[in-house]
PDB file of C-alpha atoms in Angstrom:
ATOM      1  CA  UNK V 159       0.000   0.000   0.000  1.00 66.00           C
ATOM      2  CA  UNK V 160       1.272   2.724  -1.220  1.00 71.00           C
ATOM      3  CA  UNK V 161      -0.153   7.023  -0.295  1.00 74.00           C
ATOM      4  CA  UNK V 162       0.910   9.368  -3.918  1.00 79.00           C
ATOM      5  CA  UNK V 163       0.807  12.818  -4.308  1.00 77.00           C
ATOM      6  CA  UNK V 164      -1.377  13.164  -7.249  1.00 81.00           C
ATOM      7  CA  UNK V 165      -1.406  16.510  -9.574  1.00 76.00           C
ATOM      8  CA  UNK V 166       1.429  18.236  -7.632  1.00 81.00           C
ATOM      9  CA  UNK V 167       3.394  20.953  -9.512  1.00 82.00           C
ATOM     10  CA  UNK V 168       6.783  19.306  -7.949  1.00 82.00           C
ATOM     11  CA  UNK V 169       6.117  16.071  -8.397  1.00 80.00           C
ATOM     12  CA  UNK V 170       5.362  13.459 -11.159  1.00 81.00           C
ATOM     13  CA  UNK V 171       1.812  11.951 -10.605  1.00 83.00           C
ATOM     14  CA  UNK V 172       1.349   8.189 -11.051  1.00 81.00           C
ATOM     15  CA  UNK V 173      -1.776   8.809 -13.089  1.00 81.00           C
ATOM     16  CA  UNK V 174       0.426   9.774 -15.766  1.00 81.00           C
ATOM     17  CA  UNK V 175       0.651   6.677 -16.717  1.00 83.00           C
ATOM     18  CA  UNK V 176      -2.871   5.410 -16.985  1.00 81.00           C
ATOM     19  CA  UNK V 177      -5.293   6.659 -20.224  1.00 78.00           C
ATOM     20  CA  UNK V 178      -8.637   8.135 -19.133  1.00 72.00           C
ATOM     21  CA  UNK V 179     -11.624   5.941 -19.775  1.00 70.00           C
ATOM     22  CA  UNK V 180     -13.973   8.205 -21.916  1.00 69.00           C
ATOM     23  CA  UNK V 181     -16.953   6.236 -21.650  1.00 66.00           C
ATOM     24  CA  UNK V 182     -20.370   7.613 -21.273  1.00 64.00           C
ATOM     25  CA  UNK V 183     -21.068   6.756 -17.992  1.00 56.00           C
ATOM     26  CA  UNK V 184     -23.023   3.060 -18.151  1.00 53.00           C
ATOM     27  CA  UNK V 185     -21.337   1.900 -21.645  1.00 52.00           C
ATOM     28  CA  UNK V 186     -20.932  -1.518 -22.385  1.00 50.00           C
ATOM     29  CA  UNK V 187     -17.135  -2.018 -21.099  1.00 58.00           C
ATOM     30  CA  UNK V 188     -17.107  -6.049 -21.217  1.00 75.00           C
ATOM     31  CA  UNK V 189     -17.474  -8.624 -18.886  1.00 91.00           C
ATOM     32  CA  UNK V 190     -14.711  -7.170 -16.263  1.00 94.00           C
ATOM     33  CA  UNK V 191     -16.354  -5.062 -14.768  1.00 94.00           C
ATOM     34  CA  UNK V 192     -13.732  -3.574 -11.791  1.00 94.00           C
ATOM     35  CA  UNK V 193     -11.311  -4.790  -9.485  1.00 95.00           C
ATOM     36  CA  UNK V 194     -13.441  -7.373  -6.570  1.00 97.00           C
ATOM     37  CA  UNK V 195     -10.340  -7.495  -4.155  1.00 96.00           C
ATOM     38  CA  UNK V 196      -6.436  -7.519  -3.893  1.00 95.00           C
ATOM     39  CA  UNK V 197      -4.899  -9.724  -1.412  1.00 92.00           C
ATOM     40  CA  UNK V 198      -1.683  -8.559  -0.052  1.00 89.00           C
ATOM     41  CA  UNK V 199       0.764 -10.201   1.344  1.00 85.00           C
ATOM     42  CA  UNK V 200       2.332  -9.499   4.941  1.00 82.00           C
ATOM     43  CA  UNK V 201       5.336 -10.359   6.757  1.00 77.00           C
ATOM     44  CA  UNK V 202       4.555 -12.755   9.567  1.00 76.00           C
ATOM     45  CA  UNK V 203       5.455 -10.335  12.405  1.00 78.00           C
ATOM     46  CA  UNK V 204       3.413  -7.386  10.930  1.00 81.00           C
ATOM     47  CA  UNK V 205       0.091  -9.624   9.761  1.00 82.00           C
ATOM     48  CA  UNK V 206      -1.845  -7.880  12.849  1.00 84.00           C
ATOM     49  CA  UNK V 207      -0.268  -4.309  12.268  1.00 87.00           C
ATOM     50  CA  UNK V 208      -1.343  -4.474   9.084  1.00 87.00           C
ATOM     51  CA  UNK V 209      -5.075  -5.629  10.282  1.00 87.00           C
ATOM     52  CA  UNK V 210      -4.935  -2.472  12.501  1.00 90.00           C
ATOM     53  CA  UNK V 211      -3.820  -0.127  10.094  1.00 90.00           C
ATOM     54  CA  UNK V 212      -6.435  -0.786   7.304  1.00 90.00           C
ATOM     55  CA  UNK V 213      -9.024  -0.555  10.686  1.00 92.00           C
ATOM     56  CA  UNK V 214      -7.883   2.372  11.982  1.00 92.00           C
ATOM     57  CA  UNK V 215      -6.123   4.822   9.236  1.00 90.00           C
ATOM     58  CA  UNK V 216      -8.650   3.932   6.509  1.00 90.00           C
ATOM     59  CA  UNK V 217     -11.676   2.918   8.129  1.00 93.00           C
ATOM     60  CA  UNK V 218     -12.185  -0.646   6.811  1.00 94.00           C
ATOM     61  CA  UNK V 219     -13.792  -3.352   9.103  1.00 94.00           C
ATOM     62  CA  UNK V 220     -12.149  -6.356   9.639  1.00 92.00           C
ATOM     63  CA  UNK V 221     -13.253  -9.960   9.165  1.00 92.00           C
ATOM     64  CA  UNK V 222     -12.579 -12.980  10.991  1.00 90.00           C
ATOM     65  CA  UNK V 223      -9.361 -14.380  11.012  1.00 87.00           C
ATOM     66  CA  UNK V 224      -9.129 -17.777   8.720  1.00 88.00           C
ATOM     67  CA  UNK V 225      -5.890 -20.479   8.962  1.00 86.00           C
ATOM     68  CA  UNK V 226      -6.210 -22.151   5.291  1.00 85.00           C
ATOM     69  CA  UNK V 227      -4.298 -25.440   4.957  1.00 83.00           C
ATOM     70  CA  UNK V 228      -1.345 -25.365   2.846  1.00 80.00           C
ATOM     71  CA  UNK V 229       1.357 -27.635   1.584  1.00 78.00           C
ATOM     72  CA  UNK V 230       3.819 -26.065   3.568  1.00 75.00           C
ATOM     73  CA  UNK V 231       1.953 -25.485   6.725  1.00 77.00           C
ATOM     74  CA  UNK V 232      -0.221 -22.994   7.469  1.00 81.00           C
ATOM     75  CA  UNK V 233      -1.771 -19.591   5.678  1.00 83.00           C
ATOM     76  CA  UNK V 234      -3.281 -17.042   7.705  1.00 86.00           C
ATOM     77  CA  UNK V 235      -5.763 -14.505   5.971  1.00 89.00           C
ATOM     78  CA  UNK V 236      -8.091 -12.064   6.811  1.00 92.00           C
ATOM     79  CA  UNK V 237     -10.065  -9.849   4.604  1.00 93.00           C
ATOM     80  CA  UNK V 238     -10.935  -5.945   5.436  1.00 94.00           C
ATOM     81  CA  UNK V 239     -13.610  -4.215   3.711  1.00 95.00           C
ATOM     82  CA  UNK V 240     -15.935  -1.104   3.494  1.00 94.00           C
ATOM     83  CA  UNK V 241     -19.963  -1.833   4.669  1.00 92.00           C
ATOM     84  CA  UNK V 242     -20.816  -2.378   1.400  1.00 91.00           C
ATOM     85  CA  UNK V 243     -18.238  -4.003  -0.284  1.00 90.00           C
ATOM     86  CA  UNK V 244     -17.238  -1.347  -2.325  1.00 92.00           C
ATOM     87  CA  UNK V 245     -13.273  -1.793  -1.514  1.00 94.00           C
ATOM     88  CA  UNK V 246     -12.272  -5.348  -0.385  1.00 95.00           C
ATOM     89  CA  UNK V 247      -8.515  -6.303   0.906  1.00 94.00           C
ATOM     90  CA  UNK V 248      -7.359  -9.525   1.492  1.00 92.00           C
ATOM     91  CA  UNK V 249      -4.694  -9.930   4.310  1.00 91.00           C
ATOM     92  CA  UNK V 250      -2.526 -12.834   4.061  1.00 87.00           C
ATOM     93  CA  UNK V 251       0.746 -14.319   5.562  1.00 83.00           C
ATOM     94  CA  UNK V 252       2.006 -17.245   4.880  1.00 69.00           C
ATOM     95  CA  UNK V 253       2.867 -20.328   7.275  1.00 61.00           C
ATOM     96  CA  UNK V 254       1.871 -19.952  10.438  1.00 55.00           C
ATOM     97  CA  UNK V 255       4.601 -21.643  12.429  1.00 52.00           C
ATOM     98  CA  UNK V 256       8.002 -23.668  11.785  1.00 48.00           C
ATOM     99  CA  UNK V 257       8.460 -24.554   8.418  1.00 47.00           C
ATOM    100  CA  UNK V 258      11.283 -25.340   5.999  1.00 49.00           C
ATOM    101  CA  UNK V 259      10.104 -23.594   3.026  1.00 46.00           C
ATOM    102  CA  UNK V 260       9.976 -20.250   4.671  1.00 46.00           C
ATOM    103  CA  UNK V 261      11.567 -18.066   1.678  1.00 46.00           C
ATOM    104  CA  UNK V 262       8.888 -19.356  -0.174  1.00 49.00           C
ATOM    105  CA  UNK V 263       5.958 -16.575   0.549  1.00 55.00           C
ATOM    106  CA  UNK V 264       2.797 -16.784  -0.562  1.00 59.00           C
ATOM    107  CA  UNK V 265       1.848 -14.755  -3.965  1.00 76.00           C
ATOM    108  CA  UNK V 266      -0.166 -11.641  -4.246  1.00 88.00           C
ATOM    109  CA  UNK V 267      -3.253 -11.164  -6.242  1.00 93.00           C
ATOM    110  CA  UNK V 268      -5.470  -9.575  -7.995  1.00 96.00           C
ATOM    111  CA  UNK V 269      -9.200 -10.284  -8.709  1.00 97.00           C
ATOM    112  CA  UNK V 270     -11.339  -8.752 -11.388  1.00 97.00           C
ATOM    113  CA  UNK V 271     -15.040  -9.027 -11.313  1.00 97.00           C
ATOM    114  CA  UNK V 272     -16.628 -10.425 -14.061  1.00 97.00           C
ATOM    115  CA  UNK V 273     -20.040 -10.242 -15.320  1.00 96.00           C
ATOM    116  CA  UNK V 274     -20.098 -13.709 -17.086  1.00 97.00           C
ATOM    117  CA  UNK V 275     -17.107 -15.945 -15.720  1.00 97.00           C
ATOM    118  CA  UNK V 276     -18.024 -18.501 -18.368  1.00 97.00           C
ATOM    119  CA  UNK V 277     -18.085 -16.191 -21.388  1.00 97.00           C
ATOM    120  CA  UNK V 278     -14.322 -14.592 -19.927  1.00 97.00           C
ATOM    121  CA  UNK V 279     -13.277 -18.216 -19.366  1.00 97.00           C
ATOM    122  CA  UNK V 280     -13.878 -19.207 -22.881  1.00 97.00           C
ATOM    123  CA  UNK V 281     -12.542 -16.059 -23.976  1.00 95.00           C
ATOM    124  CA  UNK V 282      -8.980 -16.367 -22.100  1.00 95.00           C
ATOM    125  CA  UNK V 283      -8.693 -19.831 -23.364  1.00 95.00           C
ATOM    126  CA  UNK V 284      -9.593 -19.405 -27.145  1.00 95.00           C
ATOM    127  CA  UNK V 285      -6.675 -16.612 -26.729  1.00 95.00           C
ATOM    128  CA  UNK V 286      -3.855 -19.209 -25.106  1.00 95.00           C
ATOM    129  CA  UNK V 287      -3.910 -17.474 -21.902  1.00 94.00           C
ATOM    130  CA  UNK V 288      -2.287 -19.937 -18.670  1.00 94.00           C
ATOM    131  CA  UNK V 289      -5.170 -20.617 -16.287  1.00 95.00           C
ATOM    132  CA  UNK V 290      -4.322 -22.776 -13.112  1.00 95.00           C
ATOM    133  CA  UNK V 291      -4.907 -26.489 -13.971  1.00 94.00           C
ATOM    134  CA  UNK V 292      -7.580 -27.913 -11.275  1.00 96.00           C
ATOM    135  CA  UNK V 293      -7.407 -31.436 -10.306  1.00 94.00           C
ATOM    136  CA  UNK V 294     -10.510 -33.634 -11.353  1.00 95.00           C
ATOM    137  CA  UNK V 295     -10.397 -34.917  -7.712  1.00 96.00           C
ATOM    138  CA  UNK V 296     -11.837 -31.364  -6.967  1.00 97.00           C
ATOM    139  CA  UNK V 297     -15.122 -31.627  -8.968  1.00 97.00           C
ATOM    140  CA  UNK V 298     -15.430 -35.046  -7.690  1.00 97.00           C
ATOM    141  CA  UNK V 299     -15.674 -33.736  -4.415  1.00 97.00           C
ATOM    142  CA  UNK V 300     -17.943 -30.818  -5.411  1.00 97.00           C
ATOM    143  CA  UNK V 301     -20.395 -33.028  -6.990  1.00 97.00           C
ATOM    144  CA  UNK V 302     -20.720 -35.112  -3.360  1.00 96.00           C
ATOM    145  CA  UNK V 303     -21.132 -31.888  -1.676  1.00 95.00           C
ATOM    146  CA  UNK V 304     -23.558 -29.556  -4.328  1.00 96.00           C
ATOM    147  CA  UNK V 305     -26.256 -31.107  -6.320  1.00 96.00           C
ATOM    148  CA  UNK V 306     -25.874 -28.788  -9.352  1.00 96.00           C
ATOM    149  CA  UNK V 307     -27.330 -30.500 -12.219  1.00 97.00           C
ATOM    150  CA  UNK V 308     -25.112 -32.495 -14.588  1.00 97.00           C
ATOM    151  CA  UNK V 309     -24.517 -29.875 -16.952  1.00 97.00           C
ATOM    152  CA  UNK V 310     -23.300 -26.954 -14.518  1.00 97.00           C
ATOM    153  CA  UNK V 311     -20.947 -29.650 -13.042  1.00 98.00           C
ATOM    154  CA  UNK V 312     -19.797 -30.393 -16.704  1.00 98.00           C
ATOM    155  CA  UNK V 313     -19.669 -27.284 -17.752  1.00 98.00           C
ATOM    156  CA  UNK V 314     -17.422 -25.703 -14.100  1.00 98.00           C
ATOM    157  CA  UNK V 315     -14.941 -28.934 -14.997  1.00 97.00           C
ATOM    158  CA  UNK V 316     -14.545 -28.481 -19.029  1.00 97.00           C
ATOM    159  CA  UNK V 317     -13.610 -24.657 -17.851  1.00 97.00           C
ATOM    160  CA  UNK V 318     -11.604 -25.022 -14.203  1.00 97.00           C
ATOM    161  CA  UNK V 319     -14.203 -22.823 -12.651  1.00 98.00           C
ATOM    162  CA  UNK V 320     -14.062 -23.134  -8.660  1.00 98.00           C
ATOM    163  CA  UNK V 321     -17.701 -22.648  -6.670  1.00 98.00           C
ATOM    164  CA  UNK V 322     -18.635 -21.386  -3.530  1.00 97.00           C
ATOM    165  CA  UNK V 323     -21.638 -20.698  -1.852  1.00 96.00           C
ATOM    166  CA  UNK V 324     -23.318 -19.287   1.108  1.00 95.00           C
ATOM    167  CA  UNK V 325     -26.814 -18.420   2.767  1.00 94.00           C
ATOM    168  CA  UNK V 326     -26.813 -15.006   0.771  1.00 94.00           C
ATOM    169  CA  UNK V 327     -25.562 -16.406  -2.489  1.00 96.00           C
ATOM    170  CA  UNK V 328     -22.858 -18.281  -5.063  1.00 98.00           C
ATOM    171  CA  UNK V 329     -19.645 -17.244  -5.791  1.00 98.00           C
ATOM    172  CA  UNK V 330     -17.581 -18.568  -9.284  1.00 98.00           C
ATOM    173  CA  UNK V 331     -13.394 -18.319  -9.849  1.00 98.00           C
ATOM    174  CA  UNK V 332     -10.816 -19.080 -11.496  1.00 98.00           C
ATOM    175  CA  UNK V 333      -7.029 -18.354 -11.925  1.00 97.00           C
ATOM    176  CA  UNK V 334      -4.449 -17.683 -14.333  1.00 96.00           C
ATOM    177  CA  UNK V 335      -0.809 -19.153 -14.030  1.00 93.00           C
ATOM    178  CA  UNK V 336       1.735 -17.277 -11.626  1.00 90.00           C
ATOM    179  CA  UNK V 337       3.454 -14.802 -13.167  1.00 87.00           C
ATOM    180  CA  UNK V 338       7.145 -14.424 -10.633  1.00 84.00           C
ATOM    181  CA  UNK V 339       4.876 -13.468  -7.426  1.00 84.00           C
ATOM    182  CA  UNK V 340       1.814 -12.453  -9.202  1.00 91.00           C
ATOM    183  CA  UNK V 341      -1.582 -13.930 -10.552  1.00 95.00           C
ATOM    184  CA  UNK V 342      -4.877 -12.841 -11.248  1.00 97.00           C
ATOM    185  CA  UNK V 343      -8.249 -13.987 -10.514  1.00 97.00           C
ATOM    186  CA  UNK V 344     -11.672 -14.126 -12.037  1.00 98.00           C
ATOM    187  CA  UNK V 345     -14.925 -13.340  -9.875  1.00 98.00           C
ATOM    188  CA  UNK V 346     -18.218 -13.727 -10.256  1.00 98.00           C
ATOM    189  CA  UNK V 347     -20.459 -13.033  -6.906  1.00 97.00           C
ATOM    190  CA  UNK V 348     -24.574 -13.885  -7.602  1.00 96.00           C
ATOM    191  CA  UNK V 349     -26.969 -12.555  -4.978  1.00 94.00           C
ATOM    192  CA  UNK V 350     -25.612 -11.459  -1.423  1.00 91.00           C
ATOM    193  CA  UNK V 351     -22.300 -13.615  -1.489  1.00 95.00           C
ATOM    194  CA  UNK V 352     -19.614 -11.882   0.610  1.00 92.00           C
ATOM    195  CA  UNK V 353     -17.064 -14.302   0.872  1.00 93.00           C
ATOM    196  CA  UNK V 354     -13.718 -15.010  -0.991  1.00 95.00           C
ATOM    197  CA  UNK V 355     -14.419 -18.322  -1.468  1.00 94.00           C
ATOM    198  CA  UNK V 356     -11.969 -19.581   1.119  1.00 92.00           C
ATOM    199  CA  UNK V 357     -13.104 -22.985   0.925  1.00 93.00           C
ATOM    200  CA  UNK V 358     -11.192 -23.537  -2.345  1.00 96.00           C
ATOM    201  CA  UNK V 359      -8.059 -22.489  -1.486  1.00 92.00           C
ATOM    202  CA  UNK V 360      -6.096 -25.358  -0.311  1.00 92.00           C
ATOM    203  CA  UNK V 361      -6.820 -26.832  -3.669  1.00 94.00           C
ATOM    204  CA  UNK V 362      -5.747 -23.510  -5.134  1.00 93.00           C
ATOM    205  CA  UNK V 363      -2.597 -23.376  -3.434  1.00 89.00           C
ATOM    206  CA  UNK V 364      -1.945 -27.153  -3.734  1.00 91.00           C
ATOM    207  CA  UNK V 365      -2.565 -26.645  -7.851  1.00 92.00           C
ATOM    208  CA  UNK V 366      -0.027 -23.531  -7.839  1.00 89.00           C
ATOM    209  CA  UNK V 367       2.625 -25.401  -5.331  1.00 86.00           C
ATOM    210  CA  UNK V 368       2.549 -28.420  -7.932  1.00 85.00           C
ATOM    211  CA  UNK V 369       2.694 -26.609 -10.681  1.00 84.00           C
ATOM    212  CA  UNK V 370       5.581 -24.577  -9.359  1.00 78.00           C
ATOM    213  CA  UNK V 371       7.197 -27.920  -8.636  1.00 76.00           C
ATOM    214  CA  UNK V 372       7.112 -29.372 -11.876  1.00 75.00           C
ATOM    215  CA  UNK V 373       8.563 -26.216 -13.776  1.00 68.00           C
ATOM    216  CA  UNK V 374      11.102 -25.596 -11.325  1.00 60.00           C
ATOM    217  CA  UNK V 375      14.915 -26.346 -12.618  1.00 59.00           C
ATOM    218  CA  UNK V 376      16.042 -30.148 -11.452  1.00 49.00           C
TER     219      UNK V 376
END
């Protein structure tokens, strides 16, 4: 996180670099629609700093704090957000406790919100971009827990599309490939859902940990 002086006479403004969008307000733009969250990484010994900063300098309220299994341990996360949703952060450090793979720090993100995840699916593939490859043991396991109908389950396999749900409403992602220490993410929230659909993400960070694994250098 980062505070810029913007439109200063003595001082470069980041916005420089960034084209205005020109659209009349309401335009068609495509299916991503804005930016649903960023998750940020923290360093172990600052994870609850960080929670109070982003609670009391910019006013966000806090969730509860989650401890996701990982292959190498551990990963702590909590998510601060406005009332309405409006700005979401995702909090994360990685490993809670001992571990041998602890230069290994989790990735950041970014997720874009999508209006039709299966239309911007299709769309990324049909142009060769690298999603993350989810195991079929996944949707397996999905289809024991959600009764779906055939073809959604089909159709979330044929396109690696993760689901979530919750009393208020669904929740569809997916991934692309890790870039260095970056990836992006795919959204779409239907109804009330106000989750980050932290139920899938041991399988998402077993899927980027063994895909790591088999490009790395031997």
């Amino acid at each position: 996180m980062f505070f810029c002086r913007t439109a200063r006479p003595d001082h470069s403004s980041w916005t420089d670099d960034f084209a205005q969008d020109r659209s009349p307000a309401g335009a068609a733009t495509g299916e991503i629609t804005h930016i649903d969250h960023v998750a940020l990484t923290q360093p172990w010994h600052h994870f609850d700093e960080a929670s109070l900063f982003y609670r009391s300098v910019l006013g966000l309220r806090p969730h509860d704090s989650l401890e996701l299994p990982d292959p190498y341990g551990l990963m702590r996360s909590r998510a601060v957000s406005t009332e309405d949703g409006g700005v979401r952060v995702a909090l994360n450090v990685a490993y809670v406790g001992a571990h041998d793979g602890r230069d290994d720090l989790a990735w950041q993100h970014v997720a874009l919100a999508s209006a039709d995840i299966v239309a911007t699916a299709r769309r990324m593939r049909a142009a060769g971009a690298a999603t993350l490859v989810v195991p079929d043991n996944y949707y397996d396991d999905l289809e024991a827990r959600y009764d779906l109908g055939a073809e959604r389950h089909l159709l979330l396999r044929e396109l690696g599309l993760l689901y979530d749900r919750d009393d208020r409403g669904e929740f569809l992602h997916f991934y692309t490939a890790t870039i260095g220490r970056v990836f992006f993410e795919i959204v779409q929230r239907t109804g009330g859902y106000r989750g980050y659909g932290a139920a899938n993400a041991p399988v998402r960070l077993a899927a980027q940990h063994a895909r790591r694994t088999r490009r790395a250098p031997h």
